[in-house]
Structure formats: structure tokens, C-alpha cells
Amino acid sequence: MHDEERPMVVNEQQTPMRRRTMGRLGWRVGEVGYGMWGIGGGPGGFTGWDYDIAPDALDLAVDMGCTFFDTAWAYGRGKSEELLGELRDRRPDAGIRPATKVPPLNREWPPRPQDTIEDVFPLDHILDYTRRSLDNLGVDRIDLLQLHV
């Protein structure tokens, strides 16, 4: 559905999504976040995503009051981050807060008992994937960067 086809009211009660304060920084975000694993073609053999309808799904989430989006480089090798970056470009005033994740160097989910943080998330690896995510998202900062384990 394109913007001109989308109804202006997305729920019958016409009530906005409630907001909550996230973390100590005082960010106000929609009570429901959008997990982007499936929309990016996440790891583990997930199938069924459709990059042609993904923008409409993301726009609808924003229309419904969603402002917190959880993505990761591993979700489609950066594709879900790119989709989120495109959403931010389309909706610059939506107050979108991106969260993304650095994949483990050894690509083990969950980590093995013998894995150490130094082996799985060495500094150069974190910096490399942070730069990739910044580029994919089209931002100069990431609101929440996590280690993906």
C-alpha cells in the first residue's frame, strides 16, 4: 500500500500508541517496538520476507506510533539496517530510535562456553561492524549498539 492508499486512521479506537521512557537517557518511545529479524531475512533459515512490501510494513508501524526499531547486521547481511535507514529518510520527523547489533566474530549463536569476549568481540571487529551499521542506517550515531549473542 502506498501513502496515497493508506488510511489516515490505523486503529478503530483512534488512540495513539502509549509511550514509555527507555533507559536513563529519558527517550520517549512507542510502547511497542519493531523487531526486524524477519523483515531482513535473518539467520537461521528464516524465509518469507518480501523486500517489496517491507517499506509499507515499516511505514505502517510508524503510522501506528512505533518509534523503536531493533535490527542487526546479521539480519540479511545489513539489509534490515538499510531498510531502516530508508525508513528514516522517508520519515525524518517520526522520532525513530534505531538499535542494532554487532555480530560475533565466530558467528556462533548462542556463544559456546569456552568463548571469551576478547575472542568473539575484539575491538577492531566491533569498530568494523559499527562503521558498516552506520553506513547502512545512514546515520552518524546509533542510539543503542548491542553485542549480538
Coordinates of N, CA, C and O in Angstrom, one line a residue:
M1 N 0.8 -1.2 0.0 CA 0.0 0.0 0.0 C 0.9 1.2 0.0 O 1.8 1.3 0.8
H2 N 0.7 2.2 -0.9 CA 1.4 3.4 -0.9 C 0.8 4.5 -0.1 O -0.4 4.4 0.3
D3 N 1.5 5.6 0.2 CA 1.0 6.6 1.1 C -0.4 7.1 0.7 O -1.3 7.3 1.5
E4 N -0.7 7.3 -0.6 CA -2.0 7.8 -1.0 C -3.1 6.8 -0.8 O -4.2 7.1 -0.8
E5 N -2.8 5.5 -0.7 CA -3.7 4.5 -0.5 C -4.0 4.1 1.0 O -4.9 3.5 1.4
R6 N -3.0 4.5 1.8 CA -3.0 4.1 3.3 C -4.1 4.9 4.0 O -4.1 6.2 3.9
P7 N -5.0 4.3 4.8 CA -5.9 5.1 5.5 C -5.3 5.9 6.6 O -4.2 5.6 7.1
M8 N -5.8 7.1 6.9 CA -5.3 8.0 7.8 C -5.4 7.5 9.2 O -4.5 7.7 10.1
V9 N -6.5 6.8 9.5 CA -6.6 6.2 10.9 C -6.3 4.7 10.8 O -6.9 4.0 10.0
V10 N -5.4 4.3 11.6 CA -4.9 2.9 11.5 C -5.6 2.0 12.6 O -5.4 0.8 12.5
N11 N -6.2 2.5 13.6 CA -6.9 1.7 14.5 C -8.3 2.3 14.8 O -8.5 3.5 14.7
E12 N -9.2 1.5 15.0 CA -10.6 1.9 15.1 C -10.9 2.8 16.3 O -11.8 3.7 16.3
Q13 N -10.1 2.7 17.4 CA -10.3 3.5 18.6 C -9.7 4.9 18.4 O -10.0 5.8 19.2
Q14 N -8.9 5.1 17.4 CA -8.2 6.3 17.2 C -7.4 6.8 18.4 O -7.3 8.0 18.7
T15 N -6.8 5.8 19.1 CA -6.0 6.2 20.2 C -4.5 6.0 19.8 O -4.1 5.0 19.1
P16 N -3.7 7.0 20.2 CA -2.3 6.8 19.9 C -1.6 5.8 20.7 O -2.1 5.4 21.8
M17 N -0.5 5.2 20.2 CA 0.3 4.3 21.0 C 0.8 5.0 22.2 O 1.3 6.1 22.2
R18 N 0.7 4.3 23.3 CA 1.3 4.8 24.6 C 2.8 4.9 24.4 O 3.4 4.1 23.7
R19 N 3.4 5.8 25.1 CA 4.9 6.0 25.1 C 5.4 5.6 26.5 O 4.8 5.7 27.5
R20 N 6.7 5.1 26.4 CA 7.4 4.8 27.7 C 8.8 5.4 27.6 O 9.3 5.7 26.5
T21 N 9.3 5.6 28.8 CA 10.7 6.1 28.9 C 11.7 5.0 28.8 O 11.5 4.0 29.5
M22 N 12.6 5.1 27.9 CA 13.6 4.0 27.7 C 14.9 4.4 28.2 O 15.5 5.4 27.8
G23 N 15.4 3.6 29.1 CA 16.7 3.8 29.7 C 16.9 5.1 30.5 O 15.9 5.8 30.7
R24 N 18.1 5.3 30.9 CA 18.4 6.5 31.7 C 18.5 7.8 30.9 O 18.5 8.9 31.5
L25 N 18.5 7.7 29.6 CA 18.6 8.9 28.8 C 17.3 9.6 28.6 O 17.2 10.8 28.1
G26 N 16.2 9.0 29.1 CA 14.9 9.6 29.0 C 14.2 9.6 27.7 O 13.3 10.4 27.5
W27 N 14.6 8.8 26.8 CA 14.0 8.7 25.5 C 12.6 8.3 25.6 O 12.3 7.3 26.3
R28 N 11.7 8.9 25.0 CA 10.3 8.5 24.9 C 10.1 7.7 23.6 O 10.3 8.3 22.5
V29 N 9.7 6.5 23.8 CA 9.5 5.6 22.6 C 8.1 5.0 22.7 O 7.5 4.9 23.7
G30 N 7.6 4.6 21.5 CA 6.3 3.9 21.5 C 6.5 2.6 22.3 O 7.5 2.0 22.4
E31 N 5.4 2.2 23.0 CA 5.3 1.1 23.9 C 5.7 -0.2 23.2 O 6.2 -1.1 23.8
V32 N 5.4 -0.3 21.9 CA 5.7 -1.5 21.1 C 6.8 -1.2 20.2 O 6.8 -0.2 19.4
G33 N 7.8 -2.0 20.2 CA 9.0 -1.9 19.3 C 8.8 -2.8 18.1 O 8.0 -3.7 18.1
Y34 N 9.6 -2.6 17.1 CA 9.6 -3.4 15.9 C 10.9 -4.2 15.8 O 11.9 -3.6 15.6
G35 N 10.8 -5.5 15.9 CA 11.9 -6.4 15.8 C 12.1 -6.7 14.3 O 11.1 -7.3 13.7
M36 N 13.2 -6.4 13.7 CA 13.4 -6.5 12.2 C 14.0 -7.8 11.8 O 14.4 -7.9 10.6
W37 N 14.1 -8.8 12.6 CA 14.8 -10.1 12.2 C 14.1 -10.6 10.9 O 14.8 -10.9 10.0
G38 N 12.8 -10.8 11.0 CA 12.1 -11.4 9.8 C 12.1 -10.5 8.6 O 12.1 -11.1 7.5
I39 N 12.0 -9.2 8.7 CA 11.9 -8.4 7.5 C 13.2 -8.3 6.8 O 13.3 -8.0 5.6
G40 N 14.3 -8.6 7.5 CA 15.6 -8.6 6.8 C 16.1 -9.9 6.3 O 17.2 -10.0 5.8
G41 N 15.4 -11.0 6.5 CA 15.9 -12.3 6.1 C 16.9 -12.8 7.1 O 18.1 -13.0 6.7
G42 N 16.6 -12.9 8.4 CA 17.5 -13.2 9.4 C 18.2 -14.5 9.3 O 17.8 -15.3 8.5
P43 N 19.2 -14.7 10.2 CA 19.9 -16.0 10.2 C 19.0 -17.1 10.6 O 17.9 -16.9 11.2
G44 N 19.4 -18.3 10.4 CA 18.7 -19.5 10.9 C 17.7 -20.0 9.9 O 16.8 -20.7 10.2
G45 N 17.8 -19.6 8.6 CA 16.9 -20.1 7.6 C 15.6 -19.5 7.5 O 14.7 -20.0 6.9
F46 N 15.4 -18.3 8.1 CA 14.1 -17.6 8.0 C 13.8 -17.3 6.6 O 14.6 -16.9 5.8
T47 N 12.5 -17.6 6.2 CA 12.1 -17.4 4.8 C 10.8 -16.6 4.8 O 10.1 -16.6 5.9
G48 N 10.4 -16.1 3.7 CA 9.1 -15.5 3.6 C 9.2 -13.9 3.6 O 8.1 -13.3 3.5
W49 N 10.3 -13.3 3.8 CA 10.4 -11.9 3.7 C 10.2 -11.4 2.3 O 10.4 -12.1 1.4
D50 N 9.7 -10.2 2.2 CA 9.4 -9.6 0.9 C 9.9 -8.2 0.9 O 9.3 -7.3 1.5
Y51 N 11.0 -7.9 0.2 CA 11.6 -6.6 0.2 C 10.7 -5.6 -0.5 O 10.9 -4.4 -0.2
D52 N 9.8 -6.0 -1.3 CA 8.9 -5.1 -2.0 C 7.8 -4.5 -1.0 O 7.4 -3.4 -1.2
I53 N 7.4 -5.3 -0.1 CA 6.3 -4.8 0.8 C 6.9 -4.4 2.2 O 6.2 -3.7 2.9
A54 N 8.2 -4.6 2.4 CA 8.8 -4.2 3.7 C 8.6 -2.7 3.9 O 8.3 -2.3 5.1
P55 N 8.9 -1.8 3.0 CA 8.7 -0.4 3.3 C 7.3 -0.1 3.7 O 7.1 0.8 4.7
D56 N 6.3 -0.7 3.2 CA 4.9 -0.4 3.6 C 4.7 -0.9 5.0 O 4.0 -0.2 5.8
A57 N 5.2 -2.0 5.4 CA 5.1 -2.6 6.7 C 5.7 -1.6 7.7 O 5.2 -1.4 8.8
L58 N 6.9 -1.1 7.4 CA 7.6 -0.2 8.3 C 6.9 1.1 8.4 O 6.8 1.7 9.5
D59 N 6.4 1.6 7.3 CA 5.6 2.9 7.4 C 4.4 2.7 8.2 O 4.0 3.6 9.0
L60 N 3.7 1.6 8.1 CA 2.5 1.3 8.9 C 2.9 1.3 10.4 O 2.1 1.8 11.2
A61 N 4.0 0.7 10.7 CA 4.4 0.7 12.1 C 4.6 2.1 12.6 O 4.2 2.4 13.7
V62 N 5.2 2.9 11.8 CA 5.4 4.3 12.3 C 4.0 5.0 12.4 O 3.8 5.8 13.3
D63 N 3.2 4.8 11.4 CA 1.8 5.4 11.5 C 1.1 5.0 12.8 O 0.3 5.8 13.3
M64 N 1.4 3.8 13.3 CA 0.7 3.3 14.5 C 1.4 3.8 15.7 O 1.0 3.4 16.8
G65 N 2.5 4.5 15.6 CA 3.2 5.1 16.8 C 4.5 4.4 17.2 O 5.1 4.7 18.2
C66 N 4.9 3.4 16.4 CA 6.2 2.7 16.7 C 7.4 3.6 16.4 O 7.5 4.2 15.3
T67 N 8.3 3.8 17.3 CA 9.5 4.6 17.1 C 10.8 3.8 17.4 O 11.8 4.3 17.1
F68 N 10.7 2.7 18.1 CA 11.9 1.9 18.5 C 12.0 0.7 17.5 O 11.0 -0.1 17.5
F69 N 13.1 0.6 16.8 CA 13.3 -0.4 15.8 C 14.6 -1.2 16.2 O 15.6 -0.6 16.3
D70 N 14.4 -2.5 16.3 CA 15.6 -3.3 16.7 C 16.0 -4.1 15.4 O 15.2 -4.9 14.9
T71 N 17.2 -3.9 15.0 CA 17.8 -4.5 13.8 C 19.2 -5.1 14.2 O 19.6 -5.0 15.3
A72 N 19.8 -5.6 13.2 CA 21.2 -6.2 13.3 C 21.8 -6.4 12.0 O 21.1 -6.6 11.0
W73 N 23.1 -6.3 11.9 CA 23.8 -6.5 10.7 C 23.5 -7.9 10.2 O 23.3 -8.1 9.0
A74 N 23.4 -8.9 11.1 CA 23.1 -10.3 10.7 C 21.8 -10.5 10.0 O 21.6 -11.5 9.4
Y75 N 20.9 -9.6 10.2 CA 19.5 -9.7 9.6 C 19.6 -9.3 8.1 O 19.4 -8.2 7.7
G76 N 20.0 -10.3 7.3 CA 20.1 -10.1 5.8 C 21.4 -9.5 5.5 O 21.5 -8.8 4.4
R77 N 22.5 -9.7 6.3 CA 23.8 -9.1 6.0 C 23.7 -7.6 5.7 O 24.3 -7.1 4.8
G78 N 23.0 -6.9 6.6 CA 22.8 -5.5 6.6 C 21.6 -5.0 5.9 O 21.3 -3.8 6.0
K79 N 20.8 -5.9 5.3 CA 19.6 -5.5 4.6 C 18.6 -4.8 5.5 O 18.0 -3.8 5.1
S80 N 18.3 -5.4 6.7 CA 17.3 -4.8 7.5 C 17.8 -3.4 8.0 O 17.0 -2.5 8.2
E81 N 19.1 -3.2 8.2 CA 19.6 -1.9 8.6 C 19.4 -0.9 7.4 O 19.0 0.2 7.7
E82 N 19.6 -1.4 6.2 CA 19.3 -0.5 5.0 C 17.9 -0.1 4.9 O 17.5 1.0 4.7
L83 N 17.0 -1.1 5.2 CA 15.5 -0.8 5.2 C 15.2 0.2 6.2 O 14.4 1.1 6.0
L84 N 15.8 0.1 7.4 CA 15.5 1.1 8.5 C 16.1 2.5 8.1 O 15.5 3.5 8.4
G85 N 17.3 2.5 7.5 CA 17.8 3.8 7.0 C 16.9 4.4 6.0 O 16.7 5.7 6.0
E86 N 16.3 3.7 5.1 CA 15.4 4.2 4.1 C 14.1 4.7 4.8 O 13.6 5.8 4.4
L87 N 13.7 4.0 5.8 CA 12.5 4.5 6.6 C 12.8 5.8 7.2 O 12.0 6.7 7.2
R88 N 14.0 5.9 7.8 CA 14.3 7.2 8.5 C 14.4 8.3 7.5 O 14.0 9.5 7.7
D89 N 14.9 8.0 6.2 CA 14.9 9.1 5.2 C 13.5 9.5 4.8 O 13.2 10.7 4.5
R90 N 12.6 8.5 4.7 CA 11.2 8.8 4.3 C 10.4 9.5 5.4 O 9.5 10.3 5.2
R91 N 10.8 9.2 6.7 CA 10.0 9.7 7.8 C 11.0 10.5 8.8 O 11.1 10.0 10.0
P92 N 11.6 11.5 8.4 CA 12.6 12.2 9.2 C 12.1 12.8 10.5 O 12.9 12.9 11.5
D93 N 10.8 13.1 10.6 CA 10.3 13.7 11.8 C 9.5 12.7 12.7 O 8.8 13.0 13.6
A94 N 9.7 11.3 12.4 CA 9.0 10.3 13.2 C 9.6 10.0 14.5 O 9.0 9.2 15.3
G95 N 10.8 10.5 14.8 CA 11.4 10.2 16.1 C 11.9 8.8 16.2 O 11.9 8.2 17.3
I96 N 12.4 8.2 15.1 CA 12.8 6.8 15.1 C 14.1 6.6 15.9 O 15.1 7.4 15.7
R97 N 14.1 5.6 16.8 CA 15.3 5.3 17.5 C 15.8 3.9 17.1 O 15.2 2.9 17.4
P98 N 16.9 3.9 16.3 CA 17.4 2.6 15.9 C 18.3 1.9 16.9 O 19.1 2.6 17.6
A99 N 18.1 0.6 17.1 CA 19.0 -0.2 17.9 C 19.6 -1.3 16.9 O 18.8 -1.8 16.1
T100 N 20.8 -1.5 16.9 CA 21.4 -2.6 16.1 C 22.4 -3.4 16.9 O 22.7 -3.0 18.0
K101 N 23.0 -4.4 16.2 CA 23.8 -5.3 16.9 C 25.1 -5.7 16.1 O 24.9 -5.8 14.8
V102 N 26.2 -5.8 16.7 CA 27.4 -6.3 16.1 C 27.4 -7.8 16.2 O 27.2 -8.4 17.3
P103 N 27.6 -8.5 15.0 CA 27.6 -10.0 15.1 C 28.9 -10.5 15.7 O 29.9 -9.9 15.7
P104 N 28.8 -11.7 16.4 CA 30.0 -12.2 16.9 C 31.0 -12.6 15.8 O 30.6 -13.0 14.7
L105 N 32.3 -12.5 16.0 CA 33.3 -12.8 15.0 C 33.2 -14.2 14.5 O 33.3 -14.5 13.3
N106 N 32.9 -15.1 15.4 CA 32.8 -16.6 15.1 C 31.5 -17.0 14.6 O 31.2 -18.1 14.2
R107 N 30.5 -16.0 14.5 CA 29.1 -16.3 14.0 C 28.4 -17.4 14.8 O 27.7 -18.2 14.2
E108 N 28.7 -17.6 16.1 CA 28.1 -18.6 16.9 C 27.0 -17.9 17.7 O 27.2 -17.0 18.5
W109 N 25.8 -18.4 17.6 CA 24.6 -18.0 18.4 C 24.0 -19.3 18.9 O 23.5 -20.1 18.2
P110 N 23.9 -19.4 20.2 CA 24.5 -18.6 21.3 C 26.0 -18.9 21.4 O 26.5 -19.9 20.7
P111 N 26.7 -18.1 22.1 CA 28.1 -18.4 22.3 C 28.4 -19.7 23.0 O 27.6 -20.2 23.7
R112 N 29.6 -20.3 22.6 CA 30.0 -21.5 23.3 C 30.6 -21.2 24.7 O 31.0 -20.1 24.9
P113 N 30.5 -22.1 25.6 CA 31.0 -21.9 27.0 C 32.5 -21.4 27.0 O 32.9 -20.6 27.8
Q114 N 33.3 -21.9 26.0 CA 34.7 -21.5 26.0 C 35.0 -20.2 25.4 O 36.1 -19.7 25.4
D115 N 34.0 -19.6 24.7 CA 34.2 -18.3 24.0 C 34.4 -17.2 25.1 O 33.7 -17.1 26.1
T116 N 35.4 -16.3 24.8 CA 35.6 -15.1 25.6 C 35.2 -13.9 24.8 O 35.2 -13.9 23.6
I117 N 35.0 -12.8 25.5 CA 34.6 -11.6 24.9 C 35.7 -11.1 24.0 O 35.5 -10.5 22.9
E118 N 37.0 -11.3 24.4 CA 38.1 -10.8 23.6 C 38.2 -11.6 22.3 O 38.6 -11.0 21.3
D119 N 37.8 -12.9 22.3 CA 37.8 -13.7 21.1 C 36.7 -13.4 20.1 O 36.8 -13.4 18.9
V120 N 35.5 -13.2 20.7 CA 34.3 -13.1 19.9 C 34.0 -11.6 19.5 O 33.5 -11.4 18.4
F121 N 34.4 -10.7 20.3 CA 34.2 -9.3 20.0 C 35.5 -8.4 20.2 O 35.5 -7.5 21.0
P122 N 36.5 -8.7 19.4 CA 37.7 -7.9 19.5 C 37.4 -6.5 19.0 O 36.5 -6.2 18.2
L123 N 38.1 -5.5 19.6 CA 37.8 -4.1 19.3 C 37.8 -3.8 17.8 O 36.8 -3.1 17.3
D124 N 38.7 -4.3 17.0 CA 38.7 -4.0 15.6 C 37.4 -4.5 14.9 O 36.9 -3.9 14.0
H125 N 37.0 -5.6 15.3 CA 35.7 -6.2 14.8 C 34.5 -5.3 15.1 O 33.7 -5.1 14.3
I126 N 34.5 -4.9 16.4 CA 33.4 -4.0 16.8 C 33.4 -2.7 16.0 O 32.3 -2.3 15.5
L127 N 34.5 -2.2 15.8 CA 34.6 -0.9 15.1 C 34.2 -1.1 13.6 O 33.5 -0.3 13.0
D128 N 34.7 -2.2 13.0 CA 34.3 -2.5 11.6 C 32.8 -2.6 11.4 O 32.2 -2.0 10.5
Y129 N 32.2 -3.4 12.3 CA 30.7 -3.6 12.1 C 29.9 -2.4 12.5 O 28.8 -2.1 12.0
T130 N 30.5 -1.6 13.5 CA 29.8 -0.3 13.8 C 29.8 0.6 12.6 O 28.8 1.2 12.2
R131 N 30.9 0.7 11.9 CA 31.0 1.5 10.7 C 30.0 1.0 9.6 O 29.4 1.8 8.9
R132 N 30.0 -0.3 9.4 CA 29.0 -0.9 8.5 C 27.6 -0.5 8.8 O 26.8 -0.1 7.9
S133 N 27.3 -0.6 10.1 CA 25.9 -0.3 10.5 C 25.6 1.2 10.4 O 24.5 1.6 9.9
L134 N 26.6 2.1 10.7 CA 26.4 3.5 10.5 C 26.1 3.8 9.0 O 25.2 4.6 8.7
D135 N 26.8 3.2 8.1 CA 26.6 3.4 6.7 C 25.2 2.8 6.3 O 24.5 3.5 5.5
N136 N 24.9 1.6 6.7 CA 23.6 1.0 6.3 C 22.4 1.8 6.8 O 21.5 2.0 6.1
L137 N 22.6 2.3 8.0 CA 21.5 3.1 8.6 C 21.5 4.6 8.1 O 20.5 5.3 8.2
G138 N 22.6 5.0 7.5 CA 22.7 6.4 7.1 C 22.7 7.4 8.2 O 22.1 8.5 8.1
V139 N 23.3 7.1 9.3 CA 23.4 7.9 10.5 C 24.8 8.2 10.9 O 25.7 7.5 10.5
D140 N 25.0 9.2 11.8 CA 26.3 9.4 12.3 C 26.4 8.9 13.7 O 27.5 9.0 14.4
R141 N 25.3 8.4 14.3 CA 25.4 7.8 15.6 C 24.3 6.7 15.7 O 23.3 6.8 15.0
I142 N 24.4 5.7 16.5 CA 23.5 4.7 16.7 C 23.0 4.8 18.2 O 23.8 4.9 19.1
D143 N 21.6 4.9 18.3 CA 21.1 5.1 19.6 C 21.4 4.0 20.6 O 21.6 4.2 21.8
L144 N 21.4 2.7 20.1 CA 21.7 1.6 21.0 C 22.4 0.6 20.2 O 21.9 0.0 19.2
L145 N 23.7 0.3 20.6 CA 24.5 -0.7 19.9 C 24.7 -1.8 20.9 O 25.2 -1.6 22.0
Q146 N 24.4 -3.0 20.4 CA 24.5 -4.2 21.3 C 25.5 -5.2 20.7 O 25.7 -5.3 19.5
L147 N 26.0 -6.1 21.5 CA 26.8 -7.2 21.0 C 25.8 -8.4 20.9 O 25.1 -8.7 21.8
H148 N 25.7 -9.0 19.7 CA 24.7 -9.9 19.3 C 25.1 -11.3 19.7 O 25.7 -12.1 19.0
V149 N 24.6 -11.7 20.9 CA 24.8 -13.1 21.4 C 23.6 -13.6 22.0 O 22.7 -12.9 22.3

